[in-house]
mmCIF file with all atom_site columns, C-alpha atoms in Angstrom:
data_model
loop_
_atom_site.group_PDB
_atom_site.id
_atom_site.type_symbol
_atom_site.label_atom_id
_atom_site.label_alt_id
_atom_site.label_comp_id
_atom_site.label_asym_id
_atom_site.label_entity_id
_atom_site.label_seq_id
_atom_site.pdbx_PDB_ins_code
_atom_site.Cartn_x
_atom_site.Cartn_y
_atom_site.Cartn_z
_atom_site.occupancy
_atom_site.B_iso_or_equiv
_atom_site.pdbx_formal_charge
_atom_site.auth_seq_id
_atom_site.auth_comp_id
_atom_site.auth_asym_id
_atom_site.auth_atom_id
_atom_site.pdbx_PDB_model_num
ATOM 1   C CA . MET R 1 1   ? 78.678 89.148  107.610 1.00 78.00 ? 977  MET R CA 1
ATOM 2   C CA . SER R 1 2   ? 79.271 90.977  110.962 1.00 88.00 ? 978  SER R CA 1
ATOM 3   C CA . ILE R 1 3   ? 81.494 94.133  110.799 1.00 93.00 ? 979  ILE R CA 1
ATOM 4   C CA . VAL R 1 4   ? 81.646 94.691  114.523 1.00 96.00 ? 980  VAL R CA 1
ATOM 5   C CA . ASN R 1 5   ? 82.092 91.700  117.138 1.00 96.00 ? 981  ASN R CA 1
ATOM 6   C CA . ILE R 1 6   ? 81.979 92.683  120.644 1.00 97.00 ? 982  ILE R CA 1
ATOM 7   C CA . GLY R 1 7   ? 82.117 89.915  123.220 1.00 96.00 ? 983  GLY R CA 1
ATOM 8   C CA . GLU R 1 8   ? 81.858 90.333  127.041 1.00 97.00 ? 984  GLU R CA 1
ATOM 9   C CA . VAL R 1 9   ? 83.369 93.690  127.031 1.00 97.00 ? 985  VAL R CA 1
ATOM 10  C CA . THR R 1 10  ? 83.998 95.626  130.405 1.00 97.00 ? 986  THR R CA 1
ATOM 11  C CA . LYS R 1 11  ? 85.307 99.203  130.543 1.00 97.00 ? 987  LYS R CA 1
ATOM 12  C CA . VAL R 1 12  ? 86.643 100.466 134.108 1.00 96.00 ? 988  VAL R CA 1
ATOM 13  C CA . TYR R 1 13  ? 87.580 104.152 134.657 1.00 91.00 ? 989  TYR R CA 1
ATOM 14  C CA . LYS R 1 14  ? 89.397 104.490 137.989 1.00 88.00 ? 990  LYS R CA 1
ATOM 15  C CA . GLY R 1 15  ? 86.945 102.430 139.925 1.00 87.00 ? 991  GLY R CA 1
ATOM 16  C CA . HIS R 1 16  ? 83.939 103.360 137.682 1.00 92.00 ? 992  HIS R CA 1
ATOM 17  C CA . THR R 1 17  ? 82.410 100.777 135.551 1.00 94.00 ? 993  THR R CA 1
ATOM 18  C CA . ALA R 1 18  ? 81.303 102.690 132.439 1.00 95.00 ? 994  ALA R CA 1
ATOM 19  C CA . ILE R 1 19  ? 80.151 99.441  130.427 1.00 96.00 ? 995  ILE R CA 1
ATOM 20  C CA . SER R 1 20  ? 79.711 95.990  131.932 1.00 96.00 ? 996  SER R CA 1
ATOM 21  C CA . GLY R 1 21  ? 79.744 92.611  129.978 1.00 96.00 ? 997  GLY R CA 1
ATOM 22  C CA . VAL R 1 22  ? 78.770 94.171  126.575 1.00 96.00 ? 998  VAL R CA 1
ATOM 23  C CA . SER R 1 23  ? 78.147 91.743  123.722 1.00 96.00 ? 999  SER R CA 1
ATOM 24  C CA . LEU R 1 24  ? 77.374 92.881  120.248 1.00 95.00 ? 1000 LEU R CA 1
ATOM 25  C CA . GLU R 1 25  ? 77.290 91.863  116.817 1.00 95.00 ? 1001 GLU R CA 1
ATOM 26  C CA . ILE R 1 26  ? 76.674 94.694  113.946 1.00 94.00 ? 1002 ILE R CA 1
ATOM 27  C CA . PRO R 1 27  ? 75.879 93.416  110.525 1.00 93.00 ? 1003 PRO R CA 1
ATOM 28  C CA . SER R 1 28  ? 77.259 94.961  107.514 1.00 93.00 ? 1004 SER R CA 1
ATOM 29  C CA . GLY R 1 29  ? 75.212 97.384  105.592 1.00 92.00 ? 1005 GLY R CA 1
ATOM 30  C CA . ARG R 1 30  ? 72.821 97.994  108.402 1.00 93.00 ? 1006 ARG R CA 1
ATOM 31  C CA . CYS R 1 31  ? 71.960 101.263 109.992 1.00 93.00 ? 1007 CYS R CA 1
ATOM 32  C CA . VAL R 1 32  ? 71.992 100.649 113.770 1.00 94.00 ? 1008 VAL R CA 1
ATOM 33  C CA . ALA R 1 33  ? 70.850 102.872 116.464 1.00 93.00 ? 1009 ALA R CA 1
ATOM 34  C CA . LEU R 1 34  ? 72.711 103.040 119.959 1.00 94.00 ? 1010 LEU R CA 1
ATOM 35  C CA . ILE R 1 35  ? 70.020 104.065 122.411 1.00 92.00 ? 1011 ILE R CA 1
ATOM 36  C CA . GLY R 1 36  ? 70.383 105.244 126.103 1.00 90.00 ? 1012 GLY R CA 1
ATOM 37  C CA . HIS R 1 37  ? 70.149 107.991 128.537 1.00 88.00 ? 1013 HIS R CA 1
ATOM 38  C CA . ASN R 1 38  ? 73.047 110.462 129.269 1.00 85.00 ? 1014 ASN R CA 1
ATOM 39  C CA . GLY R 1 39  ? 75.671 108.122 130.904 1.00 87.00 ? 1015 GLY R CA 1
ATOM 40  C CA . ALA R 1 40  ? 74.543 104.798 129.906 1.00 92.00 ? 1016 ALA R CA 1
ATOM 41  C CA . GLY R 1 41  ? 77.639 103.893 128.124 1.00 93.00 ? 1017 GLY R CA 1
ATOM 42  C CA . LYS R 1 42  ? 77.040 104.733 124.480 1.00 92.00 ? 1018 LYS R CA 1
ATOM 43  C CA . THR R 1 43  ? 80.254 107.194 124.053 1.00 90.00 ? 1019 THR R CA 1
ATOM 44  C CA . THR R 1 44  ? 82.603 104.753 125.892 1.00 94.00 ? 1020 THR R CA 1
ATOM 45  C CA . LEU R 1 45  ? 81.174 102.168 123.428 1.00 95.00 ? 1021 LEU R CA 1
ATOM 46  C CA . MET R 1 46  ? 81.982 104.125 120.573 1.00 94.00 ? 1022 MET R CA 1
ATOM 47  C CA . LYS R 1 47  ? 85.521 104.991 121.716 1.00 94.00 ? 1023 LYS R CA 1
ATOM 48  C CA . LEU R 1 48  ? 86.115 101.325 122.054 1.00 96.00 ? 1024 LEU R CA 1
ATOM 49  C CA . ILE R 1 49  ? 85.075 100.602 118.592 1.00 96.00 ? 1025 ILE R CA 1
ATOM 50  C CA . LEU R 1 50  ? 87.237 103.617 117.335 1.00 95.00 ? 1026 LEU R CA 1
ATOM 51  C CA . GLY R 1 51  ? 90.425 102.190 119.453 1.00 93.00 ? 1027 GLY R CA 1
ATOM 52  C CA . LEU R 1 52  ? 90.567 105.376 121.402 1.00 93.00 ? 1028 LEU R CA 1
ATOM 53  C CA . THR R 1 53  ? 90.498 103.420 124.431 1.00 93.00 ? 1029 THR R CA 1
ATOM 54  C CA . LYS R 1 54  ? 91.091 99.797  125.428 1.00 94.00 ? 1030 LYS R CA 1
ATOM 55  C CA . PRO R 1 55  ? 88.423 97.229  127.097 1.00 96.00 ? 1031 PRO R CA 1
ATOM 56  C CA . THR R 1 56  ? 89.546 96.381  130.854 1.00 96.00 ? 1032 THR R CA 1
ATOM 57  C CA . SER R 1 57  ? 88.278 92.861  129.760 1.00 96.00 ? 1033 SER R CA 1
ATOM 58  C CA . GLY R 1 58  ? 86.627 91.177  126.794 1.00 96.00 ? 1034 GLY R CA 1
ATOM 59  C CA . SER R 1 59  ? 87.340 91.166  123.092 1.00 95.00 ? 1035 SER R CA 1
ATOM 60  C CA . ILE R 1 60  ? 86.488 93.782  120.202 1.00 96.00 ? 1036 ILE R CA 1
ATOM 61  C CA . GLU R 1 61  ? 87.057 93.052  116.480 1.00 96.00 ? 1037 GLU R CA 1
ATOM 62  C CA . VAL R 1 62  ? 86.171 95.706  113.910 1.00 96.00 ? 1038 VAL R CA 1
ATOM 63  C CA . LEU R 1 63  ? 86.627 95.370  110.275 1.00 95.00 ? 1039 LEU R CA 1
ATOM 64  C CA . GLY R 1 64  ? 88.685 92.240  110.984 1.00 92.00 ? 1040 GLY R CA 1
ATOM 65  C CA . PHE R 1 65  ? 91.161 94.312  113.285 1.00 94.00 ? 1041 PHE R CA 1
ATOM 66  C CA . ASP R 1 66  ? 91.787 95.230  116.783 1.00 94.00 ? 1042 ASP R CA 1
ATOM 67  C CA . PRO R 1 67  ? 90.863 98.714  117.058 1.00 94.00 ? 1043 PRO R CA 1
ATOM 68  C CA . ALA R 1 68  ? 93.419 99.500  119.658 1.00 90.00 ? 1044 ALA R CA 1
ATOM 69  C CA . SER R 1 69  ? 96.385 98.554  117.366 1.00 89.00 ? 1045 SER R CA 1
ATOM 70  C CA . GLY R 1 70  ? 94.720 98.442  113.712 1.00 86.00 ? 1046 GLY R CA 1
ATOM 71  C CA . GLY R 1 71  ? 96.612 101.548 112.520 1.00 86.00 ? 1047 GLY R CA 1
ATOM 72  C CA . LYS R 1 72  ? 96.360 103.261 109.417 1.00 85.00 ? 1048 LYS R CA 1
ATOM 73  C CA . ALA R 1 73  ? 94.759 100.575 107.384 1.00 87.00 ? 1049 ALA R CA 1
ATOM 74  C CA . PHE R 1 74  ? 92.038 100.386 109.976 1.00 90.00 ? 1050 PHE R CA 1
ATOM 75  C CA . ARG R 1 75  ? 91.220 104.199 110.528 1.00 89.00 ? 1051 ARG R CA 1
ATOM 76  C CA . GLN R 1 76  ? 91.223 104.836 106.801 1.00 89.00 ? 1052 GLN R CA 1
ATOM 77  C CA . GLN R 1 77  ? 88.030 102.543 106.820 1.00 93.00 ? 1053 GLN R CA 1
ATOM 78  C CA . ILE R 1 78  ? 86.155 104.386 109.379 1.00 94.00 ? 1054 ILE R CA 1
ATOM 79  C CA . GLY R 1 79  ? 84.186 107.827 109.660 1.00 94.00 ? 1055 GLY R CA 1
ATOM 80  C CA . PHE R 1 80  ? 83.327 109.439 112.926 1.00 94.00 ? 1056 PHE R CA 1
ATOM 81  C CA . LEU R 1 81  ? 81.209 112.312 113.874 1.00 92.00 ? 1057 LEU R CA 1
ATOM 82  C CA . PRO R 1 82  ? 81.769 113.402 117.756 1.00 89.00 ? 1058 PRO R CA 1
ATOM 83  C CA . GLU R 1 83  ? 78.860 114.984 119.672 1.00 82.00 ? 1059 GLU R CA 1
ATOM 84  C CA . ASN R 1 84  ? 80.474 118.352 119.971 1.00 82.00 ? 1060 ASN R CA 1
ATOM 85  C CA . VAL R 1 85  ? 82.140 119.107 116.684 1.00 82.00 ? 1061 VAL R CA 1
ATOM 86  C CA . ALA R 1 86  ? 85.205 121.678 116.836 1.00 86.00 ? 1062 ALA R CA 1
ATOM 87  C CA . PHE R 1 87  ? 86.905 123.219 113.846 1.00 93.00 ? 1063 PHE R CA 1
ATOM 88  C CA . HIS R 1 88  ? 89.265 125.899 113.516 1.00 94.00 ? 1064 HIS R CA 1
ATOM 89  C CA . ASP R 1 89  ? 87.323 128.890 113.146 1.00 94.00 ? 1065 ASP R CA 1
ATOM 90  C CA . GLU R 1 90  ? 89.694 130.890 110.757 1.00 95.00 ? 1066 GLU R CA 1
ATOM 91  C CA . MET R 1 91  ? 89.702 128.009 108.394 1.00 96.00 ? 1067 MET R CA 1
ATOM 92  C CA . THR R 1 92  ? 86.826 127.990 105.404 1.00 96.00 ? 1068 THR R CA 1
ATOM 93  C CA . GLY R 1 93  ? 84.871 124.836 105.016 1.00 96.00 ? 1069 GLY R CA 1
ATOM 94  C CA . THR R 1 94  ? 86.754 123.797 101.747 1.00 96.00 ? 1070 THR R CA 1
ATOM 95  C CA . ASP R 1 95  ? 90.155 124.358 103.719 1.00 96.00 ? 1071 ASP R CA 1
ATOM 96  C CA . THR R 1 96  ? 88.715 122.181 106.711 1.00 96.00 ? 1072 THR R CA 1
ATOM 97  C CA . LEU R 1 97  ? 87.727 119.363 104.706 1.00 95.00 ? 1073 LEU R CA 1
ATOM 98  C CA . ALA R 1 98  ? 90.957 119.393 102.355 1.00 95.00 ? 1074 ALA R CA 1
ATOM 99  C CA . PHE R 1 99  ? 93.075 119.309 105.659 1.00 94.00 ? 1075 PHE R CA 1
ATOM 100 C CA . TYR R 1 100 ? 91.143 116.230 107.210 1.00 92.00 ? 1076 TYR R CA 1
ATOM 101 C CA . ALA R 1 101 ? 91.374 114.566 103.822 1.00 91.00 ? 1077 ALA R CA 1
ATOM 102 C CA . ARG R 1 102 ? 95.137 114.773 103.889 1.00 90.00 ? 1078 ARG R CA 1
ATOM 103 C CA . LEU R 1 103 ? 95.158 113.374 107.574 1.00 88.00 ? 1079 LEU R CA 1
ATOM 104 C CA . LYS R 1 104 ? 93.135 110.533 106.175 1.00 85.00 ? 1080 LYS R CA 1
ATOM 105 C CA . GLY R 1 105 ? 95.780 109.995 103.539 1.00 79.00 ? 1081 GLY R CA 1
ATOM 106 C CA . GLY R 1 106 ? 93.928 111.167 100.370 1.00 74.00 ? 1082 GLY R CA 1
ATOM 107 C CA . GLY R 1 107 ? 93.680 113.862 98.179  1.00 73.00 ? 1083 GLY R CA 1
ATOM 108 C CA . ALA R 1 108 ? 91.067 116.958 98.144  1.00 79.00 ? 1084 ALA R CA 1
ATOM 109 C CA . LYS R 1 109 ? 89.412 116.163 94.945  1.00 85.00 ? 1085 LYS R CA 1
ATOM 110 C CA . THR R 1 110 ? 86.200 114.889 96.509  1.00 88.00 ? 1086 THR R CA 1
ATOM 111 C CA . VAL R 1 111 ? 85.944 118.095 98.792  1.00 94.00 ? 1087 VAL R CA 1
ATOM 112 C CA . PRO R 1 112 ? 83.538 119.873 96.377  1.00 94.00 ? 1088 PRO R CA 1
ATOM 113 C CA . GLN R 1 113 ? 81.398 116.772 96.106  1.00 93.00 ? 1089 GLN R CA 1
ATOM 114 C CA . LEU R 1 114 ? 81.257 116.199 99.907  1.00 93.00 ? 1090 LEU R CA 1
ATOM 115 C CA . LEU R 1 115 ? 80.284 119.886 100.472 1.00 94.00 ? 1091 LEU R CA 1
ATOM 116 C CA . GLU R 1 116 ? 77.614 119.734 97.906  1.00 93.00 ? 1092 GLU R CA 1
ATOM 117 C CA . ARG R 1 117 ? 76.218 116.330 99.525  1.00 88.00 ? 1093 ARG R CA 1
ATOM 118 C CA . VAL R 1 118 ? 75.444 118.116 102.805 1.00 89.00 ? 1094 VAL R CA 1
ATOM 119 C CA . GLY R 1 119 ? 74.429 121.363 101.465 1.00 89.00 ? 1095 GLY R CA 1
ATOM 120 C CA . LEU R 1 120 ? 77.600 123.494 102.120 1.00 94.00 ? 1096 LEU R CA 1
ATOM 121 C CA . THR R 1 121 ? 78.510 124.306 98.595  1.00 95.00 ? 1097 THR R CA 1
ATOM 122 C CA . ASN R 1 122 ? 77.187 128.174 98.956  1.00 95.00 ? 1098 ASN R CA 1
ATOM 123 C CA . ALA R 1 123 ? 79.207 128.617 102.219 1.00 95.00 ? 1099 ALA R CA 1
ATOM 124 C CA . ALA R 1 124 ? 82.446 126.622 101.064 1.00 95.00 ? 1100 ALA R CA 1
ATOM 125 C CA . GLY R 1 125 ? 84.752 129.746 100.872 1.00 95.00 ? 1101 GLY R CA 1
ATOM 126 C CA . ARG R 1 126 ? 83.228 131.114 104.248 1.00 96.00 ? 1102 ARG R CA 1
ATOM 127 C CA . ARG R 1 127 ? 85.300 130.804 107.291 1.00 97.00 ? 1103 ARG R CA 1
ATOM 128 C CA . VAL R 1 128 ? 83.962 128.419 109.864 1.00 96.00 ? 1104 VAL R CA 1
ATOM 129 C CA . LYS R 1 129 ? 83.419 131.011 112.624 1.00 95.00 ? 1105 LYS R CA 1
ATOM 130 C CA . THR R 1 130 ? 80.500 132.467 110.511 1.00 96.00 ? 1106 THR R CA 1
ATOM 131 C CA . TYR R 1 131 ? 78.793 129.009 110.341 1.00 93.00 ? 1107 TYR R CA 1
ATOM 132 C CA . SER R 1 132 ? 75.619 128.223 112.230 1.00 88.00 ? 1108 SER R CA 1
ATOM 133 C CA . LYS R 1 133 ? 75.491 125.121 114.656 1.00 84.00 ? 1109 LYS R CA 1
ATOM 134 C CA . GLY R 1 134 ? 73.750 123.255 111.993 1.00 83.00 ? 1110 GLY R CA 1
ATOM 135 C CA . MET R 1 135 ? 76.258 124.144 109.279 1.00 88.00 ? 1111 MET R CA 1
ATOM 136 C CA . ARG R 1 136 ? 79.265 123.024 111.619 1.00 90.00 ? 1112 ARG R CA 1
ATOM 137 C CA . GLN R 1 137 ? 77.297 119.661 112.198 1.00 87.00 ? 1113 GLN R CA 1
ATOM 138 C CA . ARG R 1 138 ? 76.781 119.260 108.320 1.00 89.00 ? 1114 ARG R CA 1
ATOM 139 C CA . LEU R 1 139 ? 80.319 120.026 107.994 1.00 93.00 ? 1115 LEU R CA 1
ATOM 140 C CA . GLY R 1 140 ? 81.370 117.369 110.645 1.00 93.00 ? 1116 GLY R CA 1
ATOM 141 C CA . LEU R 1 141 ? 79.215 114.974 108.509 1.00 91.00 ? 1117 LEU R CA 1
ATOM 142 C CA . ALA R 1 142 ? 81.241 115.836 105.320 1.00 93.00 ? 1118 ALA R CA 1
ATOM 143 C CA . GLN R 1 143 ? 84.358 115.184 107.397 1.00 94.00 ? 1119 GLN R CA 1
ATOM 144 C CA . ALA R 1 144 ? 83.197 111.844 108.543 1.00 94.00 ? 1120 ALA R CA 1
ATOM 145 C CA . LEU R 1 145 ? 82.516 110.942 104.925 1.00 92.00 ? 1121 LEU R CA 1
ATOM 146 C CA . ILE R 1 146 ? 86.031 111.335 103.652 1.00 92.00 ? 1122 ILE R CA 1
ATOM 147 C CA . GLY R 1 147 ? 87.488 108.451 101.880 1.00 89.00 ? 1123 GLY R CA 1
ATOM 148 C CA . ALA R 1 148 ? 84.002 106.484 101.697 1.00 89.00 ? 1124 ALA R CA 1
ATOM 149 C CA . PRO R 1 149 ? 84.229 104.610 105.003 1.00 93.00 ? 1125 PRO R CA 1
ATOM 150 C CA . ARG R 1 150 ? 83.075 101.142 105.351 1.00 94.00 ? 1126 ARG R CA 1
ATOM 151 C CA . LEU R 1 151 ? 81.779 101.902 109.007 1.00 96.00 ? 1127 LEU R CA 1
ATOM 152 C CA . LEU R 1 152 ? 80.473 105.440 110.011 1.00 96.00 ? 1128 LEU R CA 1
ATOM 153 C CA . LEU R 1 153 ? 80.199 106.194 113.655 1.00 96.00 ? 1129 LEU R CA 1
ATOM 154 C CA . LEU R 1 154 ? 77.684 109.221 114.491 1.00 93.00 ? 1130 LEU R CA 1
ATOM 155 C CA . ASP R 1 155 ? 77.701 110.374 118.183 1.00 90.00 ? 1131 ASP R CA 1
ATOM 156 C CA . GLU R 1 156 ? 74.195 112.278 118.750 1.00 85.00 ? 1132 GLU R CA 1
ATOM 157 C CA . PRO R 1 157 ? 74.474 113.334 114.807 1.00 85.00 ? 1133 PRO R CA 1
ATOM 158 C CA . THR R 1 158 ? 71.308 115.518 114.453 1.00 81.00 ? 1134 THR R CA 1
ATOM 159 C CA . THR R 1 159 ? 72.084 118.155 117.291 1.00 74.00 ? 1135 THR R CA 1
ATOM 160 C CA . GLY R 1 160 ? 71.475 121.498 116.132 1.00 70.00 ? 1136 GLY R CA 1
ATOM 161 C CA . LEU R 1 161 ? 69.514 120.653 112.973 1.00 77.00 ? 1137 LEU R CA 1
ATOM 162 C CA . ASP R 1 162 ? 66.092 121.758 112.101 1.00 81.00 ? 1138 ASP R CA 1
ATOM 163 C CA . PRO R 1 163 ? 63.376 119.250 111.127 1.00 83.00 ? 1139 PRO R CA 1
ATOM 164 C CA . VAL R 1 164 ? 64.158 119.793 107.335 1.00 84.00 ? 1140 VAL R CA 1
ATOM 165 C CA . LEU R 1 165 ? 68.013 119.279 107.812 1.00 81.00 ? 1141 LEU R CA 1
ATOM 166 C CA . ARG R 1 166 ? 67.192 116.272 109.947 1.00 83.00 ? 1142 ARG R CA 1
ATOM 167 C CA . GLN R 1 167 ? 65.165 114.450 107.012 1.00 85.00 ? 1143 GLN R CA 1
ATOM 168 C CA . GLU R 1 168 ? 68.167 115.480 104.581 1.00 84.00 ? 1144 GLU R CA 1
ATOM 169 C CA . PHE R 1 169 ? 70.880 114.029 106.971 1.00 85.00 ? 1145 PHE R CA 1
ATOM 170 C CA . PHE R 1 170 ? 68.535 110.597 107.535 1.00 87.00 ? 1146 PHE R CA 1
ATOM 171 C CA . ASN R 1 171 ? 68.264 110.594 103.420 1.00 88.00 ? 1147 ASN R CA 1
ATOM 172 C CA . ILE R 1 172 ? 72.181 110.529 103.327 1.00 87.00 ? 1148 ILE R CA 1
ATOM 173 C CA . ILE R 1 173 ? 72.356 107.991 105.737 1.00 88.00 ? 1149 ILE R CA 1
ATOM 174 C CA . HIS R 1 174 ? 69.998 105.787 103.912 1.00 90.00 ? 1150 HIS R CA 1
ATOM 175 C CA . GLU R 1 175 ? 71.925 106.435 100.698 1.00 90.00 ? 1151 GLU R CA 1
ATOM 176 C CA . LEU R 1 176 ? 75.227 104.893 102.387 1.00 90.00 ? 1152 LEU R CA 1
ATOM 177 C CA . THR R 1 177 ? 73.519 101.895 103.722 1.00 92.00 ? 1153 THR R CA 1
ATOM 178 C CA . ALA R 1 178 ? 71.976 101.182 100.539 1.00 91.00 ? 1154 ALA R CA 1
ATOM 179 C CA . ALA R 1 179 ? 75.647 101.222 99.154  1.00 91.00 ? 1155 ALA R CA 1
ATOM 180 C CA . GLY R 1 180 ? 76.928 99.075  101.784 1.00 92.00 ? 1156 GLY R CA 1
ATOM 181 C CA . THR R 1 181 ? 78.244 101.222 104.442 1.00 94.00 ? 1157 THR R CA 1
ATOM 182 C CA . THR R 1 182 ? 77.352 100.121 108.098 1.00 96.00 ? 1158 THR R CA 1
ATOM 183 C CA . VAL R 1 183 ? 76.145 103.173 110.126 1.00 95.00 ? 1159 VAL R CA 1
ATOM 184 C CA . LEU R 1 184 ? 76.179 103.419 113.940 1.00 95.00 ? 1160 LEU R CA 1
ATOM 185 C CA . LEU R 1 185 ? 74.089 105.965 115.334 1.00 92.00 ? 1161 LEU R CA 1
ATOM 186 C CA . SER R 1 186 ? 74.144 107.055 118.983 1.00 90.00 ? 1162 SER R CA 1
ATOM 187 C CA . SER R 1 187 ? 71.169 109.046 120.702 1.00 82.00 ? 1163 SER R CA 1
ATOM 188 C CA . HIS R 1 188 ? 69.005 109.287 123.713 1.00 76.00 ? 1164 HIS R CA 1
ATOM 189 C CA . ILE R 1 189 ? 65.790 110.036 121.541 1.00 73.00 ? 1165 ILE R CA 1
ATOM 190 C CA . LEU R 1 190 ? 64.452 106.685 120.548 1.00 72.00 ? 1166 LEU R CA 1
ATOM 191 C CA . THR R 1 191 ? 61.386 108.233 118.726 1.00 73.00 ? 1167 THR R CA 1
ATOM 192 C CA . GLU R 1 192 ? 63.638 109.991 116.210 1.00 73.00 ? 1168 GLU R CA 1
ATOM 193 C CA . LEU R 1 193 ? 65.452 106.916 115.387 1.00 78.00 ? 1169 LEU R CA 1
ATOM 194 C CA . GLU R 1 194 ? 63.272 103.785 115.551 1.00 76.00 ? 1170 GLU R CA 1
ATOM 195 C CA . ALA R 1 195 ? 61.587 104.418 112.088 1.00 78.00 ? 1171 ALA R CA 1
ATOM 196 C CA . ARG R 1 196 ? 64.734 105.430 110.228 1.00 85.00 ? 1172 ARG R CA 1
ATOM 197 C CA . THR R 1 197 ? 67.028 102.516 111.501 1.00 90.00 ? 1173 THR R CA 1
ATOM 198 C CA . ASP R 1 198 ? 67.278 98.660  110.803 1.00 91.00 ? 1174 ASP R CA 1
ATOM 199 C CA . LEU R 1 199 ? 68.215 97.493  114.465 1.00 93.00 ? 1175 LEU R CA 1
ATOM 200 C CA . ALA R 1 200 ? 68.197 99.292  117.891 1.00 92.00 ? 1176 ALA R CA 1
ATOM 201 C CA . ALA R 1 201 ? 70.735 98.424  120.610 1.00 94.00 ? 1177 ALA R CA 1
ATOM 202 C CA . ILE R 1 202 ? 69.429 99.947  123.978 1.00 93.00 ? 1178 ILE R CA 1
ATOM 203 C CA . MET R 1 203 ? 71.776 100.460 126.858 1.00 94.00 ? 1179 MET R CA 1
ATOM 204 C CA . ARG R 1 204 ? 71.129 101.311 130.409 1.00 95.00 ? 1180 ARG R CA 1
ATOM 205 C CA . ASP R 1 205 ? 73.764 101.765 133.234 1.00 94.00 ? 1181 ASP R CA 1
ATOM 206 C CA . GLY R 1 206 ? 76.501 100.427 131.127 1.00 95.00 ? 1182 GLY R CA 1
ATOM 207 C CA . ARG R 1 207 ? 74.865 97.236  130.171 1.00 96.00 ? 1183 ARG R CA 1
ATOM 208 C CA . LEU R 1 208 ? 73.088 96.245  126.874 1.00 96.00 ? 1184 LEU R CA 1
ATOM 209 C CA . VAL R 1 209 ? 69.595 95.703  127.782 1.00 96.00 ? 1185 VAL R CA 1
ATOM 210 C CA . ALA R 1 210 ? 68.100 94.853  124.308 1.00 94.00 ? 1186 ALA R CA 1
ATOM 211 C CA . PHE R 1 211 ? 69.110 94.436  120.721 1.00 93.00 ? 1187 PHE R CA 1
#
């Protein structure tokens, strides 16, 4: 079963074609690498899947919804880690996750478990402004995992992580896909992902050139 169905999608911003004629089906429970140089259209495609922007032409169905109009029922099933993570510096790690859990319509009961899963238990009570870049990235991953999403979108997720933390990160991703979560990982580094993902969608100049 395909969890994401994209048919001949084009997105134009003020005369600039960000993506052109992209068709893609992402099967359930797989880890898919979205590969391409900076400006290839990866982030635009993710925004379309999230419903943050609408296609100029073509169709998108995600989890059986039109992302742009799916509402709360749609968004509760999706987790997203943007490339540049931004949290309130004065909040602690625990406070940050509790805040996002409330936004997603759930309680904060799973916050300690999520912090433990990404290796931040010892830093849970510290303010985010004391976190390193890698710690912020791990907090961002914990935020994306709130509510056990069926679809996880990760934009350049290993930025700022050292080799050990990268391996731990991919261990978590493999656990998620083994449990049935579908993961879409965006990166411009093919060598990092080719041995760690099931499929690769390769973009160039706004077009899908290989899958």
